[in-house]
Each structure stands twice: as structure tokens, then as C-alpha cells.
PDB file of C-alpha atoms in Angstrom:
ATOM      1  CA  MET A   1     -15.639  10.201   4.883  1.00  0.00           C
ATOM      2  CA  LYS A   2     -14.229   6.667   4.858  1.00  0.00           C
ATOM      3  CA  VAL A   3     -11.092   5.957   2.867  1.00  0.00           C
ATOM      4  CA  ALA A   4      -9.369   2.598   2.451  1.00  0.00           C
ATOM      5  CA  VAL A   5      -5.568   2.475   2.459  1.00  0.00           C
ATOM      6  CA  SER A   6      -3.480  -0.532   1.430  1.00  0.00           C
ATOM      7  CA  SER A   7      -1.133  -1.076   4.343  1.00  0.00           C
ATOM      8  CA  THR A   8       1.751  -3.225   5.522  1.00  0.00           C
ATOM      9  CA  GLY A   9       0.431  -3.174   9.097  1.00  0.00           C
ATOM     10  CA  LYS A  10      -2.465  -2.455  11.431  1.00  0.00           C
ATOM     11  CA  THR A  11      -1.846   1.163  12.449  1.00  0.00           C
ATOM     12  CA  LEU A  12      -1.821   4.643  10.961  1.00  0.00           C
ATOM     13  CA  GLU A  13       1.977   4.602  11.361  1.00  0.00           C
ATOM     14  CA  SER A  14       2.301   1.522   9.116  1.00  0.00           C
ATOM     15  CA  ALA A  15       3.714   1.980   5.626  1.00  0.00           C
ATOM     16  CA  VAL A  16       1.391   2.183   2.639  1.00  0.00           C
ATOM     17  CA  ASP A  17       1.594  -1.171   0.835  1.00  0.00           C
ATOM     18  CA  PRO A  18       2.362  -0.539  -2.852  1.00  0.00           C
ATOM     19  CA  ARG A  19       0.068  -3.420  -3.889  1.00  0.00           C
ATOM     20  CA  PHE A  20      -3.703  -2.981  -3.765  1.00  0.00           C
ATOM     21  CA  GLY A  21      -5.100  -6.470  -4.370  1.00  0.00           C
ATOM     22  CA  ARG A  22      -2.345  -8.296  -2.505  1.00  0.00           C
ATOM     23  CA  CYS A  23      -1.611  -5.863   0.296  1.00  0.00           C
ATOM     24  CA  SER A  24      -1.267  -7.314   3.789  1.00  0.00           C
ATOM     25  CA  TRP A  25      -3.910  -5.107   5.418  1.00  0.00           C
ATOM     26  CA  PHE A  26      -6.533  -2.536   4.596  1.00  0.00           C
ATOM     27  CA  LEU A  27      -6.980   0.352   6.991  1.00  0.00           C
ATOM     28  CA  ILE A  28     -10.416   1.914   6.774  1.00  0.00           C
ATOM     29  CA  VAL A  29      -9.877   5.476   8.016  1.00  0.00           C
ATOM     30  CA  GLU A  30     -12.583   7.949   8.972  1.00  0.00           C
ATOM     31  CA  THR A  31     -11.024  11.201   7.742  1.00  0.00           C
ATOM     32  CA  GLY A  32     -12.988  13.393  10.138  1.00  0.00           C
ATOM     33  CA  ASP A  33     -11.447  12.047  13.340  1.00  0.00           C
ATOM     34  CA  MET A  34      -8.712   9.747  11.948  1.00  0.00           C
ATOM     35  CA  THR A  35     -10.120   6.654  13.646  1.00  0.00           C
ATOM     36  CA  SER A  36      -9.229   3.495  11.801  1.00  0.00           C
ATOM     37  CA  GLU A  37     -10.145  -0.152  11.512  1.00  0.00           C
ATOM     38  CA  ALA A  38      -7.492  -2.672  10.422  1.00  0.00           C
ATOM     39  CA  LEU A  39      -8.779  -5.482   8.222  1.00  0.00           C
ATOM     40  CA  SER A  40      -6.654  -8.407   7.082  1.00  0.00           C
ATOM     41  CA  ASN A  41      -6.702  -8.821   3.314  1.00  0.00           C
ATOM     42  CA  GLU A  42      -8.126 -12.288   2.716  1.00  0.00           C
ATOM     43  CA  SER A  43      -7.365 -11.994  -1.017  1.00  0.00           C
ATOM     44  CA  VAL A  44      -3.590 -11.826  -0.589  1.00  0.00           C
ATOM     45  CA  ALA A  45      -3.060 -15.546  -1.319  1.00  0.00           C
ATOM     46  CA  LEU A  46      -5.534 -15.979  -4.182  1.00  0.00           C
ATOM     47  CA  GLY A  47      -4.120 -17.418  -7.377  1.00  0.00           C
ATOM     48  CA  GLY A  48      -6.045 -14.868  -9.427  1.00  0.00           C
ATOM     49  CA  GLY A  49      -8.744 -12.258  -8.992  1.00  0.00           C
ATOM     50  CA  ALA A  50      -7.210 -10.704  -5.882  1.00  0.00           C
ATOM     51  CA  GLY A  51      -7.758  -7.171  -7.167  1.00  0.00           C
ATOM     52  CA  ILE A  52     -11.434  -7.703  -7.919  1.00  0.00           C
ATOM     53  CA  GLN A  53     -12.039  -9.479  -4.588  1.00  0.00           C
ATOM     54  CA  SER A  54     -10.232  -6.702  -2.715  1.00  0.00           C
ATOM     55  CA  ALA A  55     -12.230  -4.053  -4.568  1.00  0.00           C
ATOM     56  CA  GLN A  56     -15.518  -5.741  -3.673  1.00  0.00           C
ATOM     57  CA  PHE A  57     -14.407  -5.992  -0.041  1.00  0.00           C
ATOM     58  CA  ILE A  58     -13.532  -2.275   0.096  1.00  0.00           C
ATOM     59  CA  VAL A  59     -16.868  -1.327  -1.456  1.00  0.00           C
ATOM     60  CA  SER A  60     -18.694  -3.487   1.124  1.00  0.00           C
ATOM     61  CA  LYS A  61     -16.954  -1.503   3.899  1.00  0.00           C
ATOM     62  CA  GLY A  62     -18.365   1.788   2.591  1.00  0.00           C
ATOM     63  CA  ALA A  63     -15.099   3.431   1.526  1.00  0.00           C
ATOM     64  CA  THR A  64     -15.488   6.250  -0.983  1.00  0.00           C
ATOM     65  CA  ALA A  65     -11.788   6.412  -1.889  1.00  0.00           C
ATOM     66  CA  VAL A  66      -8.771   4.087  -2.026  1.00  0.00           C
ATOM     67  CA  LEU A  67      -5.217   5.283  -1.366  1.00  0.00           C
ATOM     68  CA  THR A  68      -2.577   2.851  -2.635  1.00  0.00           C
ATOM     69  CA  GLY A  69       0.681   2.581  -4.492  1.00  0.00           C
ATOM     70  CA  ASN A  70      -0.459   0.610  -7.521  1.00  0.00           C
ATOM     71  CA  CYS A  71      -3.720  -0.736  -8.906  1.00  0.00           C
ATOM     72  CA  GLY A  72      -4.276  -3.075 -11.846  1.00  0.00           C
ATOM     73  CA  PRO A  73      -6.943  -2.777 -14.524  1.00  0.00           C
ATOM     74  CA  ASN A  74      -9.416  -5.299 -13.076  1.00  0.00           C
ATOM     75  CA  ALA A  75      -9.445  -3.752  -9.610  1.00  0.00           C
ATOM     76  CA  MET A  76      -9.591  -0.259 -11.132  1.00  0.00           C
ATOM     77  CA  SER A  77     -12.630  -1.218 -13.200  1.00  0.00           C
ATOM     78  CA  ALA A  78     -14.416  -2.723 -10.198  1.00  0.00           C
ATOM     79  CA  LEU A  79     -13.677   0.299  -7.981  1.00  0.00           C
ATOM     80  CA  SER A  80     -14.631   2.814 -10.678  1.00  0.00           C
ATOM     81  CA  ALA A  81     -17.899   0.987 -11.385  1.00  0.00           C
ATOM     82  CA  ALA A  82     -18.759   1.280  -7.693  1.00  0.00           C
ATOM     83  CA  GLY A  83     -17.992   5.026  -7.684  1.00  0.00           C
ATOM     84  CA  VAL A  84     -14.858   4.705  -5.521  1.00  0.00           C
ATOM     85  CA  ASN A  85     -12.097   7.244  -6.246  1.00  0.00           C
ATOM     86  CA  VAL A  86      -8.648   5.670  -6.595  1.00  0.00           C
ATOM     87  CA  ILE A  87      -5.532   7.615  -5.636  1.00  0.00           C
ATOM     88  CA  LEU A  88      -2.305   6.000  -6.887  1.00  0.00           C
ATOM     89  CA  GLY A  89       1.401   6.461  -6.206  1.00  0.00           C
ATOM     90  CA  GLN A  90       1.094   6.688  -2.434  1.00  0.00           C
ATOM     91  CA  THR A  91       4.125   6.062  -0.210  1.00  0.00           C
ATOM     92  CA  GLY A  92       5.079   6.848   3.369  1.00  0.00           C
ATOM     93  CA  THR A  93       2.774   6.043   6.263  1.00  0.00           C
ATOM     94  CA  VAL A  94      -0.968   5.556   6.129  1.00  0.00           C
ATOM     95  CA  ARG A  95      -1.387   8.717   8.228  1.00  0.00           C
ATOM     96  CA  GLU A  96       0.723  10.764   5.797  1.00  0.00           C
ATOM     97  CA  ALA A  97      -1.274   9.526   2.796  1.00  0.00           C
ATOM     98  CA  VAL A  98      -4.607  10.314   4.479  1.00  0.00           C
ATOM     99  CA  GLU A  99      -3.390  13.785   5.488  1.00  0.00           C
ATOM    100  CA  ARG A 100      -2.377  14.503   1.863  1.00  0.00           C
ATOM    101  CA  PHE A 101      -5.813  13.284   0.763  1.00  0.00           C
ATOM    102  CA  LYS A 102      -7.566  15.530   3.304  1.00  0.00           C
ATOM    103  CA  LYS A 103      -5.628  18.551   2.029  1.00  0.00           C
ATOM    104  CA  GLY A 104      -6.860  17.847  -1.507  1.00  0.00           C
ATOM    105  CA  GLU A 105      -3.333  17.292  -2.803  1.00  0.00           C
ATOM    106  CA  LEU A 106      -4.092  13.966  -4.496  1.00  0.00           C
ATOM    107  CA  PRO A 107      -5.809  13.657  -7.872  1.00  0.00           C
ATOM    108  CA  SER A 108      -7.969  10.622  -8.644  1.00  0.00           C
ATOM    109  CA  ALA A 109      -6.638   8.192 -11.228  1.00  0.00           C
ATOM    110  CA  SER A 110      -8.639   7.393 -14.329  1.00  0.00           C
ATOM    111  CA  LYS A 111      -6.788   4.200 -15.266  1.00  0.00           C
ATOM    112  CA  ALA A 112      -4.596   1.484 -13.800  1.00  0.00           C
ATOM    113  CA  ASN A 113      -0.891   2.178 -13.379  1.00  0.00           C
ATOM    114  CA  VAL A 114       0.289  -1.454 -13.537  1.00  0.00           C
ATOM    115  CA  ASP A 115      -0.598  -4.557 -15.523  1.00  0.00           C
ATOM    116  CA  ALA A 116      -2.953  -7.251 -14.261  1.00  0.00           C
ATOM    117  CA  HIS A 117      -1.276  -9.656 -11.797  1.00  0.00           C
ATOM    118  CA  TYR A 118       1.366  -7.028 -10.875  1.00  0.00           C
ATOM    119  CA  GLY A 119       1.559  -8.079  -7.216  1.00  0.00           C
ATOM    120  CA  MET A 120       1.903 -11.815  -7.866  1.00  0.00           C
ATOM    121  CA  GLY A 121       5.665 -11.657  -7.615  1.00  0.00           C
ATOM    122  CA  ALA A 122       7.148 -12.262 -11.061  1.00  0.00           C
ATOM    123  CA  GLY A 123      10.741 -11.128 -10.804  1.00  0.00           C
ATOM    124  CA  GLY A 124      10.949  -9.309  -7.456  1.00  0.00           C
ATOM    125  CA  GLY A 125       8.825 -11.802  -5.559  1.00  0.00           C
ATOM    126  CA  MET A 126       6.178 -11.333  -2.929  1.00  0.00           C
ATOM    127  CA  GLY A 127       8.686 -11.994  -0.183  1.00  0.00           C
ATOM    128  CA  ARG A 128       6.881 -14.906   1.400  1.00  0.00           C
ATOM    129  CA  GLY A 129       8.669 -16.254   4.422  1.00  0.00           C
ATOM    130  CA  MET A 130      10.627 -13.142   5.449  1.00  0.00           C
ATOM    131  CA  GLY A 131       8.293 -13.022   8.372  1.00  0.00           C
ATOM    132  CA  MET A 132       7.233  -9.543   9.456  1.00  0.00           C
ATOM    133  CA  GLY A 133       4.124 -11.298  10.739  1.00  0.00           C
ATOM    134  CA  GLY A 134       5.895 -13.454  13.317  1.00  0.00           C
ATOM    135  CA  GLY A 135       6.175 -16.392  10.941  1.00  0.00           C
ATOM    136  CA  MET A 136       2.794 -15.780   9.329  1.00  0.00           C
ATOM    137  CA  GLY A 137       4.285 -15.122   5.889  1.00  0.00           C
ATOM    138  CA  ARG A 138       3.941 -11.330   5.785  1.00  0.00           C
ATOM    139  CA  GLY A 139       6.823 -10.703   3.415  1.00  0.00           C
ATOM    140  CA  MET A 140       8.856  -7.731   2.389  1.00  0.00           C
ATOM    141  CA  GLY A 141       8.360  -8.123  -1.370  1.00  0.00           C
ATOM    142  CA  ARG A 142       7.634  -5.244  -3.657  1.00  0.00           C
ATOM    143  CA  GLY A 143       5.805  -7.150  -6.370  1.00  0.00           C
ATOM    144  CA  LYS A 144       6.898  -7.414 -10.004  1.00  0.00           C
ATOM    145  CA  GLN A 145      10.106  -5.603 -10.814  1.00  0.00           C
ATOM    146  CA  THR A 146      11.887  -5.053 -14.096  1.00  0.00           C
ATOM    147  CA  ALA A 147      15.496  -4.240 -14.787  1.00  0.00           C
ATOM    148  CA  ASP A 148      14.789  -0.508 -15.115  1.00  0.00           C
ATOM    149  CA  ALA A 149      12.103  -0.248 -12.450  1.00  0.00           C
ATOM    150  CA  GLY A 150      14.219   1.854 -10.117  1.00  0.00           C
ATOM    151  CA  LEU A 151      13.509   1.509  -6.409  1.00  0.00           C
ATOM    152  CA  SER A 152      10.169  -0.229  -6.418  1.00  0.00           C
ATOM    153  CA  GLY A 153       7.627   1.523  -8.588  1.00  0.00           C
ATOM    154  CA  PRO A 154       6.214   0.630 -11.962  1.00  0.00           C
ATOM    155  CA  THR A 155       7.949   2.045 -15.011  1.00  0.00           C
ATOM    156  CA  ASN A 156       4.837   3.510 -16.623  1.00  0.00           C
ATOM    157  CA  THR A 157       4.182   6.224 -14.049  1.00  0.00           C
ATOM    158  CA  SER A 158       6.141   9.424 -13.714  1.00  0.00           C
ATOM    159  CA  PRO A 159       5.947  12.311 -11.299  1.00  0.00           C
ATOM    160  CA  SER A 160       4.346  15.458 -12.634  1.00  0.00           C
ATOM    161  CA  SER A 161       7.254  17.665 -11.556  1.00  0.00           C
ATOM    162  CA  LYS A 162      10.772  17.596 -10.172  1.00  0.00           C
ATOM    163  CA  ALA A 163       9.427  18.566  -6.728  1.00  0.00           C
ATOM    164  CA  GLU A 164       6.939  15.681  -6.858  1.00  0.00           C
ATOM    165  CA  GLU A 165       9.715  13.246  -7.816  1.00  0.00           C
ATOM    166  CA  ILE A 166      11.841  14.476  -4.910  1.00  0.00           C
ATOM    167  CA  ARG A 167       8.896  14.054  -2.512  1.00  0.00           C
ATOM    168  CA  LEU A 168       8.232  10.531  -3.802  1.00  0.00           C
ATOM    169  CA  LEU A 169      11.894   9.550  -3.500  1.00  0.00           C
ATOM    170  CA  LYS A 170      12.117  10.954   0.036  1.00  0.00           C
ATOM    171  CA  ASP A 171       8.944   9.055   0.992  1.00  0.00           C
ATOM    172  CA  GLU A 172      10.398   5.866  -0.497  1.00  0.00           C
ATOM    173  CA  ALA A 173      13.677   6.356   1.377  1.00  0.00           C
ATOM    174  CA  GLN A 174      11.777   6.892   4.633  1.00  0.00           C
ATOM    175  CA  ASP A 175       9.701   3.778   3.961  1.00  0.00           C
ATOM    176  CA  LEU A 176      12.815   1.689   3.261  1.00  0.00           C
ATOM    177  CA  SER A 177      14.476   2.996   6.424  1.00  0.00           C
ATOM    178  CA  ARG A 178      11.408   2.030   8.455  1.00  0.00           C
ATOM    179  CA  LYS A 179      11.422  -1.431   6.849  1.00  0.00           C
ATOM    180  CA  MET A 180      15.111  -1.919   7.706  1.00  0.00           C
ATOM    181  CA  LYS A 181      14.419  -1.082  11.352  1.00  0.00           C
ATOM    182  CA  GLU A 182      11.528  -3.584  11.405  1.00  0.00           C
ATOM    183  CA  ILE A 183      13.725  -6.291   9.873  1.00  0.00           C
ATOM    184  CA  GLU A 184      16.591  -5.621  12.270  1.00  0.00           C
ATOM    185  CA  GLU A 185      14.189  -5.693  15.232  1.00  0.00           C
ATOM    186  CA  ARG A 186      12.697  -8.987  14.047  1.00  0.00           C
ATOM    187  CA  ILE A 187      16.162 -10.506  13.578  1.00  0.00           C
ATOM    188  CA  GLY A 188      17.084  -9.419  17.107  1.00  0.00           C
ATOM    189  CA  ASN A 189      13.914 -10.963  18.518  1.00  0.00           C
ATOM    190  CA  LEU A 190      14.562 -14.234  16.703  1.00  0.00           C
ATOM    191  CA  GLU A 191      18.199 -14.358  17.824  1.00  0.00           C
ATOM    192  CA  HIS A 192      17.130 -13.856  21.438  1.00  0.00           C
ATOM    193  CA  GLY A 193      14.436 -16.529  21.266  1.00  0.00           C
ATOM    194  CA  GLU A 194      11.436 -14.211  21.390  1.00  0.00           C
TER     195      GLU A 194
END
């Protein structure tokens, strides 16, 4: 079975990108043998309609499920109409999310968990120019944030249990730690002229 995962990078060890329509990469993973194909998200810079364009792209690649952090109403409608299951609230690495999916631990969502245009950067910003892509504009932004949004997630989703909240917070902490290491490595490379 093919699943599409919104990703910050090109490998199974990359972090799940919390934005669906404006994620940096999509990893199409064959769950049977865990082979993957990394596809750059061409919709990331669109002024509008990124979610719908991304949904159509995923459908064209034959994915039967999407694993992501957040998905807006337009993308959700397009994916649902095509019969693609959408799994929201994913954090950690792409591999970890796919393994949870394979174990049947992840319920499909029936509606969007963020408003339209969530990933466009109002408030928290899309992080353009922080440069995880070697100057190619792959930023560190977490999309729209509000004063009470906590670490990075939308305010209208809540874990189903205390154990689930702990797991999500631990995944988020691990993701942030991984991001810090990537930033520090990039700073070191830049300082040494690489």
C-alpha cells in the first residue's frame, strides 16, 4: 500500500512536516517494504490553492492514505473525494509515522483540523530564508500560530487521552531537538565556508 507523508526532508528519517499543502517534500512510502520516493512539493510557494494542488498531486501518485500534521478543509475535501484516508496529528519521523500507521494505531480524520490557508505563515511565519535547503528557502516555520497555540499545533485538536498527549509532546520534543541539531550543523557549515 502506498502512503504519502508530508516531510521536511527526503528520507524516512526526516521529520513529518506539520503542513500538508505547503510541506517541503512528500515521501511516497510503500508500506510493505518501506521503500520510498521523495517528491518536492511544487505547491509550497503558491499564493492560494496549495492544499488542493497537493491533494491532486498525491492522488496522481496512487497514494491511498496521507499522514500529516495538519490539513485544511479544501485539501481534506479533495482527498476525501478521491477516497484517500487522511491521518492527522502526526509528529516524529516519517518512518515512525508509517510504522504507527502499519500497526493500525492511527484513525482516519473525517474533517480538517485547521482553517484554510493555515500554512501561509500568518503570525508564526513560514520561515523563508532560514535555509535548511542550502539557501533554497526551506525554512523552519511552523505555520500560523496563535498566542495560546502551545508548541506548534493548532488549538482545535486535543489528544484523546493523557497517554496520547504525553506521546505527542515527546514526539514534538524529539522533533525540535532534531531541528536544533540541523540548524547548528548548518550554522557550522556556513561559518566554515562550506
